[in-house]
Structure formats: structure tokens, C-alpha cells
PDB file of C-alpha atoms in Angstrom:
ATOM      1  CA  UNK A   1     114.127  71.642 100.702  1.00 74.00           C
ATOM      2  CA  UNK A   2     112.353  74.657  99.357  1.00 87.00           C
ATOM      3  CA  UNK A   3     108.498  75.126  99.289  1.00 93.00           C
ATOM      4  CA  UNK A   4     106.675  76.684  96.554  1.00 96.00           C
ATOM      5  CA  UNK A   5     103.094  78.142  96.915  1.00 96.00           C
ATOM      6  CA  UNK A   6     100.331  79.126  94.587  1.00 97.00           C
ATOM      7  CA  UNK A   7      99.436  82.710  94.828  1.00 95.00           C
ATOM      8  CA  UNK A   8      95.667  82.105  94.167  1.00 95.00           C
ATOM      9  CA  UNK A   9      95.119  79.251  96.762  1.00 95.00           C
ATOM     10  CA  UNK A  10      98.140  78.789  98.839  1.00 95.00           C
ATOM     11  CA  UNK A  11      98.636  75.087  97.770  1.00 96.00           C
ATOM     12  CA  UNK A  12     102.169  74.084  98.738  1.00 96.00           C
ATOM     13  CA  UNK A  13     104.573  72.047  96.403  1.00 96.00           C
ATOM     14  CA  UNK A  14     108.234  70.912  96.491  1.00 95.00           C
ATOM     15  CA  UNK A  15     108.952  71.930  92.903  1.00 96.00           C
ATOM     16  CA  UNK A  16     107.636  74.714  90.541  1.00 96.00           C
ATOM     17  CA  UNK A  17     106.961  72.083  87.783  1.00 97.00           C
ATOM     18  CA  UNK A  18     104.617  69.981  90.290  1.00 96.00           C
ATOM     19  CA  UNK A  19     102.824  73.105  91.443  1.00 97.00           C
ATOM     20  CA  UNK A  20     102.121  74.805  87.899  1.00 96.00           C
ATOM     21  CA  UNK A  21     101.236  71.517  86.246  1.00 96.00           C
ATOM     22  CA  UNK A  22      97.895  71.055  88.089  1.00 94.00           C
ATOM     23  CA  UNK A  23      94.621  72.891  88.091  1.00 96.00           C
ATOM     24  CA  UNK A  24      93.735  75.500  90.740  1.00 96.00           C
ATOM     25  CA  UNK A  25      90.418  75.488  92.439  1.00 93.00           C
ATOM     26  CA  UNK A  26      90.697  79.267  93.229  1.00 92.00           C
ATOM     27  CA  UNK A  27      91.926  80.465  89.763  1.00 93.00           C
ATOM     28  CA  UNK A  28      90.433  83.912  88.880  1.00 89.00           C
ATOM     29  CA  UNK A  29      88.859  82.565  85.691  1.00 92.00           C
ATOM     30  CA  UNK A  30      86.885  79.943  87.785  1.00 90.00           C
ATOM     31  CA  UNK A  31      87.393  76.764  89.545  1.00 91.00           C
ATOM     32  CA  UNK A  32      89.846  74.626  87.549  1.00 89.00           C
ATOM     33  CA  UNK A  33      89.885  76.779  84.716  1.00 95.00           C
ATOM     34  CA  UNK A  34      93.525  77.510  85.038  1.00 96.00           C
ATOM     35  CA  UNK A  35      96.738  76.266  86.551  1.00 97.00           C
ATOM     36  CA  UNK A  36      98.287  77.324  89.932  1.00 97.00           C
ATOM     37  CA  UNK A  37     100.472  80.563  89.655  1.00 97.00           C
ATOM     38  CA  UNK A  38     103.691  80.539  91.451  1.00 97.00           C
ATOM     39  CA  UNK A  39     103.960  82.986  94.480  1.00 96.00           C
ATOM     40  CA  UNK A  40     107.303  84.644  93.745  1.00 95.00           C
ATOM     41  CA  UNK A  41     107.815  86.251  97.203  1.00 92.00           C
ATOM     42  CA  UNK A  42     109.958  84.682 100.101  1.00 91.00           C
ATOM     43  CA  UNK A  43     108.211  82.309 102.837  1.00 91.00           C
ATOM     44  CA  UNK A  44     107.174  84.369 105.826  1.00 93.00           C
ATOM     45  CA  UNK A  45     105.477  83.810 109.102  1.00 95.00           C
ATOM     46  CA  UNK A  46     102.823  86.466 108.137  1.00 96.00           C
ATOM     47  CA  UNK A  47     101.336  87.362 104.606  1.00 97.00           C
ATOM     48  CA  UNK A  48      99.567  90.546 103.954  1.00 97.00           C
ATOM     49  CA  UNK A  49      96.995  91.522 101.223  1.00 98.00           C
ATOM     50  CA  UNK A  50      98.381  94.063  98.749  1.00 96.00           C
ATOM     51  CA  UNK A  51      95.038  95.851  98.556  1.00 97.00           C
ATOM     52  CA  UNK A  52      93.934  96.350 102.270  1.00 97.00           C
ATOM     53  CA  UNK A  53      96.727  95.118 104.483  1.00 97.00           C
ATOM     54  CA  UNK A  54      94.868  92.382 106.203  1.00 97.00           C
ATOM     55  CA  UNK A  55      97.222  89.764 107.399  1.00 97.00           C
ATOM     56  CA  UNK A  56      97.180  85.861 107.956  1.00 97.00           C
ATOM     57  CA  UNK A  57      99.644  83.104 108.920  1.00 97.00           C
ATOM     58  CA  UNK A  58      99.448  81.466 105.522  1.00 96.00           C
ATOM     59  CA  UNK A  59      98.668  82.336 101.971  1.00 96.00           C
ATOM     60  CA  UNK A  60      95.660  79.794 101.999  1.00 95.00           C
ATOM     61  CA  UNK A  61      94.347  81.644 105.149  1.00 96.00           C
ATOM     62  CA  UNK A  62      94.648  85.012 103.479  1.00 96.00           C
ATOM     63  CA  UNK A  63      93.402  84.442  99.864  1.00 95.00           C
ATOM     64  CA  UNK A  64      90.169  82.518 100.929  1.00 93.00           C
ATOM     65  CA  UNK A  65      88.383  85.567 102.173  1.00 93.00           C
ATOM     66  CA  UNK A  66      86.867  88.563 100.267  1.00 94.00           C
ATOM     67  CA  UNK A  67      88.750  91.908 100.106  1.00 96.00           C
ATOM     68  CA  UNK A  68      86.864  95.104 100.963  1.00 96.00           C
ATOM     69  CA  UNK A  69      89.289  97.152  98.882  1.00 96.00           C
ATOM     70  CA  UNK A  70      89.555  94.811  95.955  1.00 95.00           C
ATOM     71  CA  UNK A  71      89.888  96.812  92.642  1.00 95.00           C
ATOM     72  CA  UNK A  72      86.730  95.053  91.186  1.00 94.00           C
ATOM     73  CA  UNK A  73      84.822  96.513  94.167  1.00 93.00           C
ATOM     74  CA  UNK A  74      84.081  95.902  97.666  1.00 92.00           C
ATOM     75  CA  UNK A  75      83.952  92.207  98.211  1.00 88.00           C
ATOM     76  CA  UNK A  76      84.069  91.426  94.581  1.00 90.00           C
ATOM     77  CA  UNK A  77      87.347  89.693  94.706  1.00 90.00           C
ATOM     78  CA  UNK A  78      89.602  87.829  97.171  1.00 92.00           C
ATOM     79  CA  UNK A  79      92.697  89.099  99.130  1.00 95.00           C
ATOM     80  CA  UNK A  80      95.981  89.162  97.001  1.00 95.00           C
ATOM     81  CA  UNK A  81      99.182  88.317  98.593  1.00 95.00           C
ATOM     82  CA  UNK A  82     101.679  91.194  98.801  1.00 94.00           C
ATOM     83  CA  UNK A  83     105.340  90.406  97.850  1.00 88.00           C
TER      84      UNK A  83
END
């Protein structure tokens, strides 16, 4: 059975429809102001930030922290998962 993950918060679901139907607490527009966004990469043992290269064992563990190289400025955004 395939797993599908939210790019913003790392929430895991067993179908795309289930994932994208619910609100995301870590949506860029604000908590619960948008739906989960499907992470379109493959399932990995390590995920890295596309801005700074920081890595973590899960999407959730990566995206909860601020990124010092975020395009909005140092620590003005969260890490973003690289495909």
C-alpha cells in the first residue's frame, strides 16, 4: 500500500484524496487556511531542504524547523522538501 505525504507538514495518508481533502495546520497561508499539498517525490530514508541542505529522517521532522537560507529571509520560513 502506497503512502502519500503533505509537503507542508508531513502528514501521511493512504490516498491522495484523503490527504488533500483536509486542512493543513502548517499551510503557508496560516494554520488551517489551506489544504494539505501532496509531496510528489519518492518515499526516502532521509529528506533534505531544497534551500539549505539540512536533512531529517521524515518530512515532518524537516519542515517543523526554520530555515536560515529561506528565500523570505533568514529564519522567516520553514525548510522545504527537495524532490
